[in-house]
XYZ file of C-alpha atoms in Angstrom:
217
model
C 64.902 43.184 134.490
C 68.305 41.996 132.804
C 66.619 40.997 129.528
C 64.569 43.716 129.362
C 67.240 46.396 128.694
C 68.925 44.638 127.009
C 66.230 43.678 124.461
C 65.275 47.513 124.732
C 68.852 48.776 124.178
C 69.669 46.203 121.345
C 66.909 47.948 118.578
C 67.949 51.125 119.753
C 72.034 50.694 118.321
C 70.467 48.589 115.156
C 68.325 51.448 114.556
C 71.775 53.955 115.272
C 73.398 51.629 112.989
C 71.087 51.190 109.937
C 70.744 55.243 109.171
C 71.703 56.551 106.480
C 74.132 59.186 106.018
C 71.356 60.849 103.819
C 69.016 61.429 107.437
C 71.756 61.893 109.561
C 73.123 64.884 107.604
C 69.594 65.913 107.039
C 68.886 66.525 111.371
C 71.485 68.742 111.093
C 71.432 72.807 110.667
C 71.613 74.138 107.580
C 75.719 74.801 106.503
C 76.635 72.156 108.031
C 79.711 70.282 106.304
C 80.248 66.771 107.189
C 83.674 65.797 108.480
C 85.704 64.055 105.886
C 87.616 61.957 108.453
C 90.482 64.515 107.659
C 91.119 67.288 109.591
C 90.671 71.287 107.949
C 94.448 72.067 107.854
C 95.654 75.286 108.492
C 96.255 78.174 106.711
C 99.708 78.640 106.624
C 100.011 75.004 106.468
C 97.703 74.240 103.076
C 99.970 77.943 101.875
C 102.814 76.176 98.678
C 105.102 79.141 99.099
C 104.839 80.097 102.859
C 106.206 83.826 103.551
C 109.778 84.219 104.127
C 111.413 88.048 105.593
C 113.169 89.592 102.791
C 117.003 89.242 103.278
C 118.004 93.267 103.461
C 121.505 94.490 101.539
C 124.507 93.635 103.512
C 126.691 96.417 101.623
C 125.860 99.468 99.870
C 126.173 98.108 96.387
C 123.101 95.611 97.005
C 120.430 98.306 98.367
C 121.372 100.485 95.521
C 120.615 98.063 93.153
C 117.585 97.102 95.102
C 116.448 100.652 95.063
C 117.114 100.966 91.241
C 115.103 97.950 90.669
C 112.011 99.102 92.584
C 111.526 102.545 90.960
C 112.187 100.739 87.441
C 109.262 98.644 88.078
C 107.186 101.662 89.690
C 107.926 103.264 86.294
C 107.260 100.530 84.305
C 103.823 100.608 85.880
C 103.039 103.731 85.756
C 103.469 103.698 82.275
C 101.570 100.938 81.474
C 98.758 102.230 83.718
C 98.285 105.836 82.003
C 98.218 105.857 77.952
C 101.837 107.484 76.831
C 102.084 109.945 74.800
C 102.388 109.996 70.648
C 105.082 110.092 68.867
C 107.380 108.708 71.861
C 109.236 105.553 71.664
C 108.653 102.202 73.631
C 111.978 103.617 75.303
C 111.442 106.525 75.896
C 107.847 105.943 77.301
C 108.937 104.178 80.742
C 110.781 107.825 81.674
C 107.292 109.226 81.530
C 106.315 109.414 85.234
C 102.866 110.555 85.914
C 103.067 113.751 87.047
C 104.851 114.208 83.089
C 101.727 113.125 81.687
C 98.507 115.864 79.592
C 99.485 118.826 76.581
C 100.584 121.207 79.344
C 103.342 119.051 80.805
C 104.535 118.764 77.181
C 104.454 122.502 76.639
C 106.293 123.178 80.258
C 109.298 120.825 79.154
C 109.214 122.265 75.317
C 109.516 125.570 76.786
C 112.505 125.371 79.524
C 113.719 122.969 76.464
C 114.043 125.951 73.803
C 116.112 128.185 75.812
C 119.796 128.441 78.187
C 119.513 129.826 80.906
C 121.618 129.738 84.611
C 119.831 127.964 85.985
C 121.084 124.481 84.287
C 124.597 125.260 84.858
C 124.350 125.770 89.471
C 125.679 122.565 90.588
C 129.059 123.335 87.982
C 128.553 126.709 89.792
C 128.204 125.142 93.544
C 131.534 123.544 93.158
C 133.671 125.586 91.962
C 132.384 128.036 94.498
C 132.302 125.281 97.191
C 136.685 125.038 95.442
C 137.545 128.730 95.268
C 136.934 128.993 99.221
C 139.795 126.856 99.821
C 142.119 129.688 98.551
C 143.813 131.095 101.278
C 142.991 134.611 100.761
C 140.364 136.105 103.047
C 139.792 138.508 101.125
C 139.045 136.460 98.167
C 136.626 133.839 99.704
C 134.944 137.084 101.517
C 134.040 137.989 98.102
C 133.002 134.605 97.110
C 131.079 133.516 100.442
C 129.410 136.908 100.347
C 128.813 138.576 97.111
C 128.969 135.394 94.196
C 126.792 132.946 96.047
C 124.359 135.013 96.347
C 124.508 136.570 93.162
C 124.022 133.143 92.070
C 121.126 132.401 94.261
C 119.283 135.603 93.049
C 119.603 134.808 90.333
C 118.477 130.794 89.626
C 115.517 132.552 91.952
C 114.686 134.731 89.868
C 114.723 132.880 86.696
C 112.887 130.232 88.354
C 109.743 132.785 89.385
C 109.557 134.272 85.768
C 109.837 130.724 84.240
C 107.844 129.688 86.171
C 104.777 132.676 85.701
C 105.525 132.471 82.434
C 104.715 128.633 81.887
C 101.548 128.705 83.373
C 99.923 131.869 81.693
C 100.777 130.451 78.398
C 99.774 126.745 79.311
C 96.380 128.142 80.211
C 96.283 129.924 77.460
C 96.424 126.928 74.697
C 94.937 124.547 77.276
C 92.088 125.828 79.419
C 90.821 123.463 81.740
C 93.702 121.683 81.488
C 94.274 119.844 85.609
C 97.474 119.821 85.049
C 98.356 123.416 84.925
C 98.179 123.067 88.592
C 101.876 123.087 89.533
C 103.347 123.108 86.389
C 105.506 126.444 87.155
C 107.305 124.554 90.227
C 107.231 121.410 87.478
C 109.241 124.108 84.655
C 111.529 125.750 87.706
C 112.839 122.347 88.820
C 113.443 120.452 85.100
C 115.034 123.876 84.011
C 117.592 123.486 87.144
C 118.415 120.387 85.495
C 121.497 119.604 82.962
C 119.687 119.578 79.361
C 121.412 115.826 78.815
C 120.330 114.486 81.363
C 116.195 115.645 81.505
C 113.340 113.241 81.351
C 111.603 112.592 79.471
C 114.437 113.248 76.843
C 114.526 117.417 75.763
C 112.292 117.312 72.136
C 113.300 121.129 71.691
C 116.443 122.450 70.471
C 117.543 125.416 71.290
C 116.027 128.753 70.338
C 113.102 125.871 68.407
C 109.604 127.827 68.589
C 108.087 125.658 71.647
C 103.892 126.712 70.404
C 102.129 123.599 70.041
C 100.730 123.084 66.702
C 97.216 123.359 67.851
C 97.565 127.247 69.248
C 99.577 127.974 66.263
């Protein structure tokens, strides 16, 4: 009995050892990948440069520098992704945002830049009124707080509404069907509140120049 068992197991082991790798792989299901003797590395182990937590800025200056760098990258990607206006240098094209693109928006900027307004002096007026409130005179303080300040705000709001409506009306006539006309009134009013020298994109026209587009002349 022992001899028969040993004899019967001998051919089985010999057959298993003599079986070729091709035959073994043929019996495996579809999609089977044979092992190479090395365990598959995990994703975090296979990454060349593992992720590390970002270092938070320690000072306000570092945080501001990081914010400026991120803003410059966003502006650069926006300028590369969209077509810059004609006649704009590469240095000035980086100041163009997505909402600055289009002929209608260029006309709105030209219209605002070609005229003087009280709204562009809003910041110095505000600083002046705050400084005047420190004068130790109750009558004078009441006049500044209840006369000068409301008068300035009414003037700025009236100018913003008037400019916004005028720009939207004329842009609709010059560029019918332009999708950038939507919101162009607020766009012009907000630009009017800025100093002329600090406006971006930079003004193309001087004061009292005709802002009418060449295609409409």
